[in-house]
XYZ file of C-alpha atoms in Angstrom:
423
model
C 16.085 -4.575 74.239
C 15.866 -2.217 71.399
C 18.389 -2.215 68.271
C 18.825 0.777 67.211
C 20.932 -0.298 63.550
C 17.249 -1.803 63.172
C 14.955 1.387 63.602
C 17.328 3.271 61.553
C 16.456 0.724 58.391
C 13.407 1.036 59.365
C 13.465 4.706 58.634
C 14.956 4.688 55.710
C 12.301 1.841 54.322
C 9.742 4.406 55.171
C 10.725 7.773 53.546
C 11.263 5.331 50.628
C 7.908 4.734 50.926
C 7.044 8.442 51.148
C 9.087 9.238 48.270
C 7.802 6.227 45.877
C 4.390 7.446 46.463
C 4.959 11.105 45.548
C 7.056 9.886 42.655
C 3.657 8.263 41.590
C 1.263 10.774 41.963
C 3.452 13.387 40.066
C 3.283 10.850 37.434
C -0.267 10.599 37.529
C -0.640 14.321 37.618
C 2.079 14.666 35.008
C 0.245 12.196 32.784
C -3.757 13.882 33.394
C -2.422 16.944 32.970
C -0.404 15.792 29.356
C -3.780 14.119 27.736
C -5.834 17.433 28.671
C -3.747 19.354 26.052
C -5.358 17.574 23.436
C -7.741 19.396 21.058
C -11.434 18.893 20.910
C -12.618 20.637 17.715
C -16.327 21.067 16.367
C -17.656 20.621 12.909
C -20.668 21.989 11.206
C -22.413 20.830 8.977
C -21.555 17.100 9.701
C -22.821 16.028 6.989
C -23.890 17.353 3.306
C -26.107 15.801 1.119
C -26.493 17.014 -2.587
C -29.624 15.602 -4.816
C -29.821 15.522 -8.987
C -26.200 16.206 -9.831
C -25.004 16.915 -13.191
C -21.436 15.545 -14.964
C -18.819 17.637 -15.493
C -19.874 20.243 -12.652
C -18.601 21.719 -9.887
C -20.178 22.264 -6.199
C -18.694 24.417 -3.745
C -19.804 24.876 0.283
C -18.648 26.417 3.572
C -17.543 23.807 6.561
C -17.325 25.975 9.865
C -14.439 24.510 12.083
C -14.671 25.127 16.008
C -11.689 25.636 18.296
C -13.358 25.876 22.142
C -9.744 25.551 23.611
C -7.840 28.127 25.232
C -4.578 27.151 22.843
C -4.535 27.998 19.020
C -5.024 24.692 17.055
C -3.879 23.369 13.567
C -5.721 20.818 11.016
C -4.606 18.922 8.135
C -7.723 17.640 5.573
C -7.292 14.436 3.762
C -9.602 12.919 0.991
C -10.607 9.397 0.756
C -11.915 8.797 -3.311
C -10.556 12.392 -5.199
C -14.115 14.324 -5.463
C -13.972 16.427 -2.867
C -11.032 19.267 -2.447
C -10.760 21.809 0.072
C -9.647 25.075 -1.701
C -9.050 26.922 1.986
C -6.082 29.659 1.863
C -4.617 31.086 4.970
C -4.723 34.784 5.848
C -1.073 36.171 4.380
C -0.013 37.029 7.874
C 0.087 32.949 8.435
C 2.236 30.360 7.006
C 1.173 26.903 6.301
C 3.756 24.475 7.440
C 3.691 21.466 5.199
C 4.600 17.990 6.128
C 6.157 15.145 4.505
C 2.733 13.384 3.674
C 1.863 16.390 1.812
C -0.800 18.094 3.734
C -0.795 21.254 4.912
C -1.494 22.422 8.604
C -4.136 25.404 8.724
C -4.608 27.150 12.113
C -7.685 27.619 14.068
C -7.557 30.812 16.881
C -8.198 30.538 20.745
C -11.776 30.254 21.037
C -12.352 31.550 17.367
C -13.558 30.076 14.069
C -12.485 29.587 10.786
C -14.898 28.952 7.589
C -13.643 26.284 4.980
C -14.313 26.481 1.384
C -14.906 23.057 -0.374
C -15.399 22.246 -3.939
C -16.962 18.874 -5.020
C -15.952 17.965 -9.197
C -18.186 15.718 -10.833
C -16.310 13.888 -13.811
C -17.996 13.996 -17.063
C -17.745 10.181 -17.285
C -19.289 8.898 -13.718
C -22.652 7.127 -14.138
C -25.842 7.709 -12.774
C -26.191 6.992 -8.849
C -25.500 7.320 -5.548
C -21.893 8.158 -4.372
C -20.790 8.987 -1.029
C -17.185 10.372 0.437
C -15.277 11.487 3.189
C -13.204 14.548 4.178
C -11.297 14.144 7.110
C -9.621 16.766 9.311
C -7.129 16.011 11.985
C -6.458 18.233 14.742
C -3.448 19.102 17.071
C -1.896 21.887 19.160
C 0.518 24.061 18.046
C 2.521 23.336 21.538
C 3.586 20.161 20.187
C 6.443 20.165 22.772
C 4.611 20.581 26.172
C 1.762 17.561 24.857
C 2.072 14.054 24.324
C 1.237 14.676 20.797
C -2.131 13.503 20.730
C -4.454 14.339 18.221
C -8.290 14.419 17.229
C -10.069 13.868 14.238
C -13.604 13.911 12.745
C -14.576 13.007 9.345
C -17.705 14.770 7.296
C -19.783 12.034 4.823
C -20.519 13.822 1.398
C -23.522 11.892 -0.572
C -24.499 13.139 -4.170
C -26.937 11.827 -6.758
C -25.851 12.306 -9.705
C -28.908 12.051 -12.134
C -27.764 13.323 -15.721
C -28.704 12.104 -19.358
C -26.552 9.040 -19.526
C -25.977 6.530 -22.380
C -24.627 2.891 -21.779
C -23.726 0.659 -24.475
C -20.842 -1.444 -25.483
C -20.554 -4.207 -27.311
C -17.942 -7.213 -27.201
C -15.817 -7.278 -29.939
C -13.486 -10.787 -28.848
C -14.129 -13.712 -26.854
C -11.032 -16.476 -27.512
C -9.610 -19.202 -25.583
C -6.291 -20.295 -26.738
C -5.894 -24.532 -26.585
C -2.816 -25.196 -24.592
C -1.323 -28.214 -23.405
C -2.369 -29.872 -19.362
C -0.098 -28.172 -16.694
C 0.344 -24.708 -18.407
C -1.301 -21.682 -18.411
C -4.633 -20.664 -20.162
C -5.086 -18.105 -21.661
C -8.603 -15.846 -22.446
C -9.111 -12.741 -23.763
C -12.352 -10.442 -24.158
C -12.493 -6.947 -25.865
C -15.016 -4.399 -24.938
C -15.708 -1.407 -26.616
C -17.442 1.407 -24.701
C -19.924 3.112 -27.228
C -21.626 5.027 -24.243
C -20.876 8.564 -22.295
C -20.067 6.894 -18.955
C -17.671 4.438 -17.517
C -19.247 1.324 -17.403
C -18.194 -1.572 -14.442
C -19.333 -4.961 -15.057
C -19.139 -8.217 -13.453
C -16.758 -10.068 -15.793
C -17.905 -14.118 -14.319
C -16.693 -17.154 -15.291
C -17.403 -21.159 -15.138
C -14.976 -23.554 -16.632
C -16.089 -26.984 -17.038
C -15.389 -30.613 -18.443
C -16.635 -32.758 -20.494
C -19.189 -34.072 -17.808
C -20.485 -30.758 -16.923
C -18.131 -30.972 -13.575
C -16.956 -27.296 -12.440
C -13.384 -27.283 -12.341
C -13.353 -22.852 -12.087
C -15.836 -20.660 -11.025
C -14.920 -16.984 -10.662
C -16.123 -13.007 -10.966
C -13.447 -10.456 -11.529
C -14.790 -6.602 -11.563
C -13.961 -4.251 -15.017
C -13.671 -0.808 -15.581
C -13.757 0.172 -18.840
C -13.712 4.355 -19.842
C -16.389 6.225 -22.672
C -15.584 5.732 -26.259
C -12.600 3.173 -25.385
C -11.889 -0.455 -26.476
C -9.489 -2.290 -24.301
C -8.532 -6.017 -23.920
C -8.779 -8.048 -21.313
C -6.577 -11.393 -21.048
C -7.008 -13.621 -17.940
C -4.692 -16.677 -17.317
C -5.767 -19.962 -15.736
C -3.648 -22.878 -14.419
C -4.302 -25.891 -15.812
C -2.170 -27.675 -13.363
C -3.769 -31.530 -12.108
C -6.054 -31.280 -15.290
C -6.859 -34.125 -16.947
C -6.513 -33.567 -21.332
C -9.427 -33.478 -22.888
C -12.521 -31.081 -24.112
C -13.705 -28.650 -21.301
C -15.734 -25.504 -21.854
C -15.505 -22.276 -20.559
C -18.965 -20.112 -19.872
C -17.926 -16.686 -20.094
C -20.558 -14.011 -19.433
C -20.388 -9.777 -18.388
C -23.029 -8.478 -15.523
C -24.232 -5.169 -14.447
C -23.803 -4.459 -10.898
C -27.249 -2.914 -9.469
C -29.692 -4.817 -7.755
C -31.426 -7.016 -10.430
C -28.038 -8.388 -11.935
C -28.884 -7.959 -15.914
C -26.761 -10.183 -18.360
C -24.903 -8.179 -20.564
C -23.324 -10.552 -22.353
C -23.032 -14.372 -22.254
C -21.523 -16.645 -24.677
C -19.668 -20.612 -24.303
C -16.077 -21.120 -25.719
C -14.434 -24.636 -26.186
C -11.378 -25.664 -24.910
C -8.751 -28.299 -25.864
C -6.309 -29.555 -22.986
C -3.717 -30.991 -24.784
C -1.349 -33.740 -23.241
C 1.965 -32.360 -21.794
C 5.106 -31.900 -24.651
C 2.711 -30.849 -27.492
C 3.481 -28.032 -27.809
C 7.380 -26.627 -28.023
C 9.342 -24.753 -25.098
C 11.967 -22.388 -26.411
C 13.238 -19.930 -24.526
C 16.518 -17.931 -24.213
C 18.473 -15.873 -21.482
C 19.491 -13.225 -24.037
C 21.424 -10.750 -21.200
C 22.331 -10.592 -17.900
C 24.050 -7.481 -16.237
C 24.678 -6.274 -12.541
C 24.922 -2.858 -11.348
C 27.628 -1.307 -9.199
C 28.875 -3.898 -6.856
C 29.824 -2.897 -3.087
C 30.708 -4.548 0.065
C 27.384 -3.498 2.292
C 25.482 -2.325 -0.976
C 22.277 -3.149 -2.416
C 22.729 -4.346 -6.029
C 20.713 -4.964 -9.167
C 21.122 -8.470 -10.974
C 18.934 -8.197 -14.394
C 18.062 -10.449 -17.389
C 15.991 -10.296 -20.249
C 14.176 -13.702 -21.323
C 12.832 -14.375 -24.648
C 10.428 -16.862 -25.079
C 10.510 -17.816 -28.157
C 8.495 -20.892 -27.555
C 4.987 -21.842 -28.780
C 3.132 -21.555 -25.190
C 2.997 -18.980 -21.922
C 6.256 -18.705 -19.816
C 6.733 -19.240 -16.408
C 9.788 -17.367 -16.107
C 11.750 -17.110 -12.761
C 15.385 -15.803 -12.691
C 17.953 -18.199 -11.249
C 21.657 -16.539 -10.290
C 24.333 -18.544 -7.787
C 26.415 -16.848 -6.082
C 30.009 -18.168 -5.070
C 32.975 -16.334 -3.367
C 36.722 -17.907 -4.495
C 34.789 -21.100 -6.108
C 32.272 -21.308 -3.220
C 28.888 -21.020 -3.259
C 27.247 -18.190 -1.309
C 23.760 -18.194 -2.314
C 21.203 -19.268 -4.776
C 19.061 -16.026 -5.681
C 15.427 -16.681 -6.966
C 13.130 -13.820 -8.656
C 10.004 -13.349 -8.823
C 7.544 -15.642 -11.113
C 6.371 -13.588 -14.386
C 4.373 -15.162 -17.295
C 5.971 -13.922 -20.885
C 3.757 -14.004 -23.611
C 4.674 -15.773 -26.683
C 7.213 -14.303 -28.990
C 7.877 -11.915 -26.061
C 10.718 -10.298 -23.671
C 10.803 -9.654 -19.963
C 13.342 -8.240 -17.555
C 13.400 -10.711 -14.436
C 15.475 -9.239 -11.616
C 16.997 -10.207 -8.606
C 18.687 -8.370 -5.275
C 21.988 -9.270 -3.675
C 24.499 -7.512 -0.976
C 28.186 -8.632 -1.125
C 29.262 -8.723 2.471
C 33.175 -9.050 2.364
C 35.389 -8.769 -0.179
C 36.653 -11.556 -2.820
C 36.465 -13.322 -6.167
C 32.670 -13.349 -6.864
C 31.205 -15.221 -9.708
C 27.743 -15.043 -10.795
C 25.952 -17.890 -13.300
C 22.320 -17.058 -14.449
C 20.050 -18.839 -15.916
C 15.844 -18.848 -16.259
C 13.353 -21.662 -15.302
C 10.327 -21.622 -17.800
C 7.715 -24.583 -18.264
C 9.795 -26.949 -16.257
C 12.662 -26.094 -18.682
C 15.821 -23.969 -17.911
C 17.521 -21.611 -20.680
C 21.298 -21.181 -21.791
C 23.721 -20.268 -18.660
C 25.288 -17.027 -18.863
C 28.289 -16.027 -16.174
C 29.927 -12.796 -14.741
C 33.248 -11.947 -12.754
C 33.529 -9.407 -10.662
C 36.332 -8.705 -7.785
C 36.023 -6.724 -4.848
C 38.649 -4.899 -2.698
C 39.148 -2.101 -0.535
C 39.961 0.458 -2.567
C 36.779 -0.343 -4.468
C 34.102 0.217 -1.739
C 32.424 3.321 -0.972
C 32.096 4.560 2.529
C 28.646 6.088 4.063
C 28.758 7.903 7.232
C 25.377 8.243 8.639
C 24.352 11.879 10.555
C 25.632 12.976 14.331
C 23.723 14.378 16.801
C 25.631 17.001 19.130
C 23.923 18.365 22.149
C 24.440 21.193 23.799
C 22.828 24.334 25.474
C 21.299 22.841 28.537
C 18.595 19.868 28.322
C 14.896 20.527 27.782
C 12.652 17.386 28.338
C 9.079 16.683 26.470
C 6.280 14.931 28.456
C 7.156 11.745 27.076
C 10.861 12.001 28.059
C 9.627 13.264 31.733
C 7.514 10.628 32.215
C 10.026 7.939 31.244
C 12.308 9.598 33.900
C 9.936 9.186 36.438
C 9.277 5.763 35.530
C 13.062 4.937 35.629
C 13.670 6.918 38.964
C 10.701 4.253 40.290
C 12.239 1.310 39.440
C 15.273 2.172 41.051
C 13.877 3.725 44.085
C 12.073 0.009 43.701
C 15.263 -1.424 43.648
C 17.022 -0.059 46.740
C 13.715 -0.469 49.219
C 14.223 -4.652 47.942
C 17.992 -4.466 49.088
C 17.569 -2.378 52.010
């Protein structure tokens, strides 16, 4: 005997059925049909290659952009190192649009062409060699609305030579090591003067080791160092586990080509003095906060003297209590402070109700804290400022992107989904 409640459920499973599967392939369709609006874009040349360039010139040169779609397309150009610059200006019956990373969208016709002028500076201070970068362009359609806002891009390599009269010389005008005591910081300094026309980049390597000829450092830091310019160059070292004692420090400058030439080499001694040789002095000479709001971002700041005979490790130190209690315990960052120097150390706190705060500072240096200095501050209501953040209103019918559409679909699915399981 036939049940006809049954045949009717049945039904229903099956146009269910029918409709989950059209749902589906109007989402595929929907999706194909989406990606296709995408722009393909040619380039020529796609590469340019420049031989025996000369400082402080300019080269200029015509990339040909491609659009092959049937919908206008825009491009943005970006620059990797800061040679190259693309000098293109729009016809005066377009606008650029500029967005908020500061390029500017240039528009290529239906099926058309545009020619891009590019200018390539060579400073008057680069060095003889090879040198290669990048411009990039980045493509999209104008229809940003009907796509799913996908976009291509293609990148041209620029190589030049530059092959110029060139003089490099500089000579090293300090080398120190300052003794300090086991469990501080080191401190070395080297000054270079550049006597040459070009910047010069050498390998700045060095091997720190003890009285046994055990390595205890080995390291290689890269300089940069501008024509006709002396600068210093101070590098700290923890001495932290260290035994005291006499160690030696193998400092020596490198040019970076393929045969490595020694530039300069020379051996400095150092003394590792045991811990408390040397006095720590240091002072917590002011401590403000800005503005303080319930919900509000605020700026805790002291200045630290160290007045002290070695490097500072200074970090600021601020508790926070509410009525008596403590909140929080706020921590800076670490700086080192130079001898007879100041620093501003600054912390970050948000009050998040209202009260009695109090606020005691004080900085950490070389295992040793500084004098405590304290601020009061009291919040209420008619103290704190009120933000109201931007409403959106809509209105004048709804108009869906791809994206929304397809998250419809996807939704309509799952309950259509849904309903076949109960039925």
């Amino acid at each position: 005997m036939k049940h006809p409640e049954r045949t009717i459920a049945q039904q229903k499973k099956f146009l269910i059925k029918i409709v989950l599967l059209q749902l589906f392939f109007s989402f595929l369709f929907l999706f194909f049909c989406t990606i296709c609006n995408a722009a393909a874009i040619a380039v020529s040349p796609s590469s340019l290659y420049y031989e025996d360039v000369q400082r402080n010139t300019t080269i200029e040169d015509i990339i040909t952009l491609f659009n092959p779609n049937n919908f206008p397309v825009e491009f943005q150009y970006f620059n990797q190192s800061g040679f190259l610059e693309v000098i293109y200006d729009e016809e005066e019956n377009q606008e650029d649009n500029q967005d908020i990373n500061g390029s500017i969208d240039h528009h290529i016709p239906v099926f058309g062409s545009i020619q891009v002028p590019i200018q390539l500076t060579i400073n008057e201070d680069i060095a003889n060699g090879i040198y290669e970068d990048y411009l990039l362009f980045r493509f999209i359609t104008q229809d940003k609305e009907d796509s799913l806002g996908l976009t291509a891009g293609i990148g041209i390599k620029v190589t030049f030579v530059v092959n110029d009269n060139q003089i490099v010389d500089f000579s090293v005008y300090k080398a120190v090591v300052t003794d300090t005591e086991v469990n501080s910081m080191l401190q070395l300094q080297i000054g270079i003067e550049n006597t040459g026309n070009v910047v010069i980049q050498p390998i700045y390597s060095l091997s720190i080791v003890d009285d046994k000829n055990n390595t205890i450092l080995d390291e290689e830091q890269n300089l940069s160092l501008q024509p006709y310019k002396q600068q210093e160059f101070i590098f700290y070292y923890n001495t932290t586990n260290l035994m005291p004692g006499k160690y030696a420090a193998f400092v020596s400058l490198i040019e970076e080509d393929q045969e490595n030439k020694l530039l300069f080499e020379k051996e400095l001694p150092i003394l590792l003095l045991p811990e408390g040789t040397f006095r720590r002095s240091g002072l917590l000479e002011q401590f403000n906060i800005t503005s303080l709001s319930v919900g509000k971002n605020s700026k805790l700041s002291a200045i630290f003297l160290n007045n002290g005979s070695l490097i500072a490790d200074a970090k600021l130190s601020v508790e926070v209590y509410i009525d008596d209690q403590l909140l929080e315990n706020l921590l800076s960052e670490q700086f080192l402070v130079e001898k007879n120097e100041k620093k501003e150390l600054v912390a970050y706190y948000t009050p998040q109700e209202y009260g009695n705060y109090r606020f005691n500072a004080r900085i950490y240096y070389n295992k040793k804290e500084t004098n405590q200095k304290e601020i009061f501050a009291s919040l209420k209501n008619n103290y704190l400022s009120f933000f109201t953040g931007n409403s959106v209103a809509l209105g004048g019918g709804i108009k869906l992107n791809a994206i929304e559409i397809i998250v419809l679909l996807i939704i309509i699915i799952v309950i259509a989904w849904y309903l076949a399981r109960r039925k």
